[in-house]
Coordinates of C-alpha atoms in Angstrom, one line a residue:
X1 CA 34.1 79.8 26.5
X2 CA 37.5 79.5 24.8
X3 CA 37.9 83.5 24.5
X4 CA 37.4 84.2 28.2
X5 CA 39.9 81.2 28.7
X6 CA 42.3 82.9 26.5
X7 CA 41.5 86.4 28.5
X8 CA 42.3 84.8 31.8
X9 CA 45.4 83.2 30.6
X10 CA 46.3 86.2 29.1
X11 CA 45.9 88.5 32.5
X12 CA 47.9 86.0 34.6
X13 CA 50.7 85.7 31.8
X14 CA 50.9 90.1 32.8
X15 CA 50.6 90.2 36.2
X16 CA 53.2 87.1 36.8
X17 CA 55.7 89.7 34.1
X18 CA 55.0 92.2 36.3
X19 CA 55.5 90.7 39.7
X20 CA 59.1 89.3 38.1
X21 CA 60.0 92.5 37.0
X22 CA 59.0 93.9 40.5
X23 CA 61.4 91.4 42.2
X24 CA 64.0 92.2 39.6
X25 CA 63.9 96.2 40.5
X26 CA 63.8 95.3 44.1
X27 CA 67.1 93.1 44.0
X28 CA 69.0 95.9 41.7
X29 CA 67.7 98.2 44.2
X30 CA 69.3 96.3 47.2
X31 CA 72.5 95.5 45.3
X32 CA 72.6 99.6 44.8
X33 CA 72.4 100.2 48.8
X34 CA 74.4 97.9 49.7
X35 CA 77.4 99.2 47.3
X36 CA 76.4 102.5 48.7
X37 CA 76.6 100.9 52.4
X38 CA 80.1 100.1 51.6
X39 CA 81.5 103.0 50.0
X40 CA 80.8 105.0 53.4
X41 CA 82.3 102.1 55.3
X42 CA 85.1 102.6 53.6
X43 CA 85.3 106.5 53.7
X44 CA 84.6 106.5 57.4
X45 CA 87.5 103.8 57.8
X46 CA 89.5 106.4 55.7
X47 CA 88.3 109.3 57.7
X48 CA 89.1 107.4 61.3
X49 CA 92.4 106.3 60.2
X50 CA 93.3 110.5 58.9
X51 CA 91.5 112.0 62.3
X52 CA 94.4 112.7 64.7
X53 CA 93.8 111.9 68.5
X54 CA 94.8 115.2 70.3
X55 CA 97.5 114.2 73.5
X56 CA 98.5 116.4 76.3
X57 CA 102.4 116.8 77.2
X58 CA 103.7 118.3 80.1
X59 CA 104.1 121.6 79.1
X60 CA 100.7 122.4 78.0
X61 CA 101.2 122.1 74.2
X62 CA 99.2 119.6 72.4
X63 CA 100.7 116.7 70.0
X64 CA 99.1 114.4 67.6
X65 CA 99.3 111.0 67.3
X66 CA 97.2 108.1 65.6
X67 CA 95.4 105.5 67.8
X68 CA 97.5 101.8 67.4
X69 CA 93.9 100.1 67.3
X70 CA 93.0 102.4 64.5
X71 CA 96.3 102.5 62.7
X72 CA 96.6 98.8 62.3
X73 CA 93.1 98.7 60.0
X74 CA 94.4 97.8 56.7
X75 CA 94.1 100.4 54.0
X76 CA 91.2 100.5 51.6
X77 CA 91.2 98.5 48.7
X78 CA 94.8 96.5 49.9
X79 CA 94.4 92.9 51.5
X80 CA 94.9 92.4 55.2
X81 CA 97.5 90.1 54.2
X82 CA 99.6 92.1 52.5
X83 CA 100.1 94.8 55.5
X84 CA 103.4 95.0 57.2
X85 CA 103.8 93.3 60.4
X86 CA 105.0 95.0 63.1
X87 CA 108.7 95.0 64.6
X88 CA 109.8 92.5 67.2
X89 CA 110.2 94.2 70.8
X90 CA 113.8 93.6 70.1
X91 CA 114.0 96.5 67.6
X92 CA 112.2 98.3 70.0
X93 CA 113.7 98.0 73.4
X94 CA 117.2 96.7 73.4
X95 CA 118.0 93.5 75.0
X96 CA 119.7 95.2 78.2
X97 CA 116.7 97.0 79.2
X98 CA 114.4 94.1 78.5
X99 CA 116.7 91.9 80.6
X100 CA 117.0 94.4 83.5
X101 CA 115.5 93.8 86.1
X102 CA 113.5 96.8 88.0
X103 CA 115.1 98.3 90.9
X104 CA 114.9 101.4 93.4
X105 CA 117.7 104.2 92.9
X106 CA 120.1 103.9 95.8
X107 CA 119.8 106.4 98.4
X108 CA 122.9 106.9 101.2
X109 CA 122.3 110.4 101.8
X110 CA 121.0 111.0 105.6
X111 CA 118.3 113.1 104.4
X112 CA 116.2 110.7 103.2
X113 CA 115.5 109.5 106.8
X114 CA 113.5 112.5 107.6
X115 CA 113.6 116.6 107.3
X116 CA 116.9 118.7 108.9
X117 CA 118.0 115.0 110.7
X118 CA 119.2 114.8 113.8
X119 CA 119.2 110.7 113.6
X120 CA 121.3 110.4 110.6
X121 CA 122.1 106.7 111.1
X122 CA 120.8 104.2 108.1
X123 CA 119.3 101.0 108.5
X124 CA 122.3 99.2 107.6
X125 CA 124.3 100.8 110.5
X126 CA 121.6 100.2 112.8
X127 CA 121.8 96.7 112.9
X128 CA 125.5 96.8 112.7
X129 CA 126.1 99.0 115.3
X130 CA 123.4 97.6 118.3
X131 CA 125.4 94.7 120.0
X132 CA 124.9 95.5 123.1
X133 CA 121.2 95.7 125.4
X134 CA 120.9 99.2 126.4
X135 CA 121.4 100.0 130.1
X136 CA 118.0 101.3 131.6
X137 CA 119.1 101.1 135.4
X138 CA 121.1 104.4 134.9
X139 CA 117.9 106.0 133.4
X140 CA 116.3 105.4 136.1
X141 CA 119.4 105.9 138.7
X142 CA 119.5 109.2 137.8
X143 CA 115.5 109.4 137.6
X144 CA 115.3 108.7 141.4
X145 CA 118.4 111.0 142.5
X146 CA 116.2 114.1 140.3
X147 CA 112.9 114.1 142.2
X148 CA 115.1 113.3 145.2
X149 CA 117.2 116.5 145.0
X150 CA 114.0 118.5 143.2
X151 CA 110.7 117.3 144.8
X152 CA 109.5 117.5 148.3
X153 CA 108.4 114.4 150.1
X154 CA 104.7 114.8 148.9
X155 CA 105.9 114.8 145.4
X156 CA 108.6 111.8 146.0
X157 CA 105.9 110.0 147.4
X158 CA 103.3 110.2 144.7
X159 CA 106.1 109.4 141.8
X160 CA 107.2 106.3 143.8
X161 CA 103.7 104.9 143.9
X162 CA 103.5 105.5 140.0
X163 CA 106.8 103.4 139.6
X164 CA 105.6 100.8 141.8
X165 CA 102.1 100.7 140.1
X166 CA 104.1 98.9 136.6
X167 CA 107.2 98.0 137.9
X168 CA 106.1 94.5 138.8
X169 CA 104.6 93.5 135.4
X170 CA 108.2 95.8 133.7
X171 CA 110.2 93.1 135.8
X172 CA 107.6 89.7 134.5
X173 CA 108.3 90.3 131.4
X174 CA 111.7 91.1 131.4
X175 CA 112.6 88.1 133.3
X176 CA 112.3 85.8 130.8
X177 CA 114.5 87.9 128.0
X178 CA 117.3 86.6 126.5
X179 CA 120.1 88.4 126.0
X180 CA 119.8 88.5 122.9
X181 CA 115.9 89.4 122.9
X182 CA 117.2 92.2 124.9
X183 CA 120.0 93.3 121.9
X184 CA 116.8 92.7 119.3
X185 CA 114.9 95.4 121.5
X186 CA 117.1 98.0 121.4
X187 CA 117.6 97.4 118.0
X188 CA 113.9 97.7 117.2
X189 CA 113.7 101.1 119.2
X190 CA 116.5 102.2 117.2
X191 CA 115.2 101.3 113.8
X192 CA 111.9 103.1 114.5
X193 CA 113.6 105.9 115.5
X194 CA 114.4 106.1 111.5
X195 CA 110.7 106.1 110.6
X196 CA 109.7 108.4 113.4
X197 CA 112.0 111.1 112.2
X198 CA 110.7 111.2 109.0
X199 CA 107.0 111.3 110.2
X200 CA 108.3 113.9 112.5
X201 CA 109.7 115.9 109.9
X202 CA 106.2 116.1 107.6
X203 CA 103.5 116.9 110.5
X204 CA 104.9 119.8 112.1
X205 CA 103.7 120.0 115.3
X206 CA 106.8 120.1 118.5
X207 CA 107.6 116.6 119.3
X208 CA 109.9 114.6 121.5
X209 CA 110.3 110.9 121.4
X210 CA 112.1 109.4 124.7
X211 CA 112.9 106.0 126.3
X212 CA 110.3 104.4 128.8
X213 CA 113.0 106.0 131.4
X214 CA 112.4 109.4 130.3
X215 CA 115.8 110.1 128.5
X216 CA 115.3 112.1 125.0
X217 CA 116.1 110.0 121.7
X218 CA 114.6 112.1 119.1
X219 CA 113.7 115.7 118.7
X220 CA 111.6 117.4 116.1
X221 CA 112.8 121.4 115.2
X222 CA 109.5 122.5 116.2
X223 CA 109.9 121.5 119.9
X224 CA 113.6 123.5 119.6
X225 CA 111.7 126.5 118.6
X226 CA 109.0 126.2 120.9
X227 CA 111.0 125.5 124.0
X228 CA 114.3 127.1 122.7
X229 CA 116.2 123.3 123.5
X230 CA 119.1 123.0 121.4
X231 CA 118.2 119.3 119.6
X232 CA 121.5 118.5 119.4
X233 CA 122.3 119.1 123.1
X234 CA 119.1 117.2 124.2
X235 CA 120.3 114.2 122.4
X236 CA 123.6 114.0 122.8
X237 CA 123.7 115.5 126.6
X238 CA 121.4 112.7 127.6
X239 CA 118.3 114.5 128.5
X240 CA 115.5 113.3 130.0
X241 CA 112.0 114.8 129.4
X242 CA 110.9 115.0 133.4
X243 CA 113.8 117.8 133.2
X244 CA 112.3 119.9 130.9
X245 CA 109.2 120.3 133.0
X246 CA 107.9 121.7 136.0
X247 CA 106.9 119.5 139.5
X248 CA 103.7 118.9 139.0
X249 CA 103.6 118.3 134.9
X250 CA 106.3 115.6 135.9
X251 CA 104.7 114.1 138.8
X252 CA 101.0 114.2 136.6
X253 CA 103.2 112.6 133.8
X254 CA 105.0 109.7 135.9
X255 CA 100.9 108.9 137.4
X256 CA 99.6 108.7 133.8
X257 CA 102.3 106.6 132.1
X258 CA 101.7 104.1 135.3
X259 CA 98.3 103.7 134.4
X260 CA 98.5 102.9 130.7
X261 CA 102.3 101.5 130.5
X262 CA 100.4 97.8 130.2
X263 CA 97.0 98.4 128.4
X264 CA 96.3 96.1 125.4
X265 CA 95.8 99.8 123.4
X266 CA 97.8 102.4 122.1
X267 CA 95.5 105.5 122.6
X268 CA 97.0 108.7 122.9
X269 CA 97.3 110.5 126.5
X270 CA 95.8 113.7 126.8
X271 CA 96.7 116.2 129.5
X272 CA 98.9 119.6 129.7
X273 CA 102.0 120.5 131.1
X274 CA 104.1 123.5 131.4
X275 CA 107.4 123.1 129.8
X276 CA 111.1 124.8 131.4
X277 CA 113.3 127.0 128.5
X278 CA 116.9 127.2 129.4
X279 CA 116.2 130.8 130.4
X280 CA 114.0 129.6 133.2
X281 CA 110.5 130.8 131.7
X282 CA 107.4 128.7 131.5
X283 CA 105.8 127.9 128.2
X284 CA 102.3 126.5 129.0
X285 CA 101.2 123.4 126.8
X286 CA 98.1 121.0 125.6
X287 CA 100.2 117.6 125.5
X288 CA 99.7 114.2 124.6
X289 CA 101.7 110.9 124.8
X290 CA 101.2 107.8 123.2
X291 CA 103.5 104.8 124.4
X292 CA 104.9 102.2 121.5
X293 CA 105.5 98.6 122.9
X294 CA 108.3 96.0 120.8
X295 CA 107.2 92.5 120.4
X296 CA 107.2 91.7 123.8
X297 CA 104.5 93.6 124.5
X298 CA 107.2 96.1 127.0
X299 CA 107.2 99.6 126.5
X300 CA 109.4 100.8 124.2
X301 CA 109.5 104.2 123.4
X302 CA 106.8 107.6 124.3
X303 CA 106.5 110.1 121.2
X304 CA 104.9 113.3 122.7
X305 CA 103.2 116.3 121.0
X306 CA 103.1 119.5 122.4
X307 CA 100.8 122.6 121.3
X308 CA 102.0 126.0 123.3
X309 CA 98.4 127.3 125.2
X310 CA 98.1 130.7 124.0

């Protein structure tokens, strides 16, 4: 039938119009968000780049400054290429300080090497100064003409079989020093003497550092309050640590340094004692003792802490 031909043709001719026009809208519809899209990008790049960043000084005020990330976006609307580079380091930092290398602020006053010193020698000086081995046989001269004069034979007895109990291993490895391993010793006790002042001067507690002989080679100001020692005159008046106790704390001393002068560890020594003020009275203490060997494995130095019992 040609008319319902015609009437078909007709009705696809409309709906093909209508599905064009459809496609049309759709694609002016999408062109419209996506202009829309970009306009807020572009006002949200403008609002980033006007929103300070809020930064903290010192003194508790605030200050405003513009991230660098976010600054360098370039500017709505203007090319990237047409933004201004940023100025060589040069202009920035002059060549001196970019050249110069970093280095510590020099120090030479004795107070850096711990609180209210006593050992005011810098490392410099202690190298410079040690040529000679120190000279432990008058420590321990004098050690055996004190109990002799202070101790009764029970005492004598019992501090002579603590000094035989390490002597023969003290002797081994001494042997086979040099002289000059012997100059790098003392040395090495001297140079820790610096560090162990300035630990000294931070924890506090009374503390005395002396030779494996016994003679005093560093003094914290808490001991000299505690015990009423003048630092100074323990130091310089060559002192020696069994003096400032009673008989038995030195005798109980000389029995536990014996037994743990040679172990492999360096575990403190826990034990009490009753310390001797220049007046004659007793000060009753918790004390401990932890012995420092050098590189040769030889006892070096003791550093004792003392805590009054009250």
């Amino acid at each position: 039938n040609p008319n319902g031909a015609e009437h078909i043709t007709s009705q696809s001719n409309g709906a093909l119009t209508s599905a064009t026009m459809n496609i049309a809208n759709m694609s002016v519809h999408q062109q419209h968000q996506n202009a829309q899209y970009a306009s807020i990008g572009r006002h949200q790049q403008e609002s980033w780049k006007r929103t300070p960043l809020m930064r903290g000084h010192s003194n508790g005020s605030l200050a405003t400054t513009t991230h660098p990330a976010i600054a360098a976006l370039p500017a709505a609307g203007v090319p990237a290429a047409v933004q201004p580079s940023p100025p060589p380091l040069s202009q920035i930092v002059s060549s001196e300080e970019t050249s110069r290398p970093l280095s510590r602020p020099p120090t030479s006053d004795p107070a850096v090497y711990g609180l209210n010193p006593v050992y005011s020698l810098s490392p410099a000086e202690v190298y410079s100064s040690v040529t000679e081995p120190y000279k432990y046989y008058n420590g321990f001269h004098f050690f055996f003409s004190h109990i002799s004069s202070r101790m009764d034979k029970k005492n004598v007895m019992r501090v002579s079989r603590a000094i035989a109990h390490f002597r023969p291993s003290l002797v081994a490895l001494l042997r086979n020093l040099t002289r000059e391993d012997l100059v790098f010793m003392e040395k090495s006790l001297q140079r820790a003497l610096l560090e162990y002042e300035k630990l000294i001067g931070f924890i506090g507690t009374p503390t005395v550092v002396w030779r494996r002989s016994g003679e005093i080679v560093l003094v914290g100001k808490e001991f000299s309050i505690l015990t009423q020692w003048d630092r100074q005159q323990l130091i310089s008046g060559k002192r020696f640590i069994f003096e400032l106790m009673d008989v038995e704390s030195a005798v109980v001393y000389w029995e536990q340094f014996a037994v743990h002068a040679f172990e492999n560890s360096e575990h403190a020594v826990m034990s009490e004692c009753k310390l001797v003020r220049p007046d004659g009275s007793i000060v009753p203490c918790a004390f401990s003792f932890t012995i420092k060997r050098d590189l040769f494995g030889i006892p070096m130095a003791v550093i004792g802490n003392f805590l009054p019992i009250l």
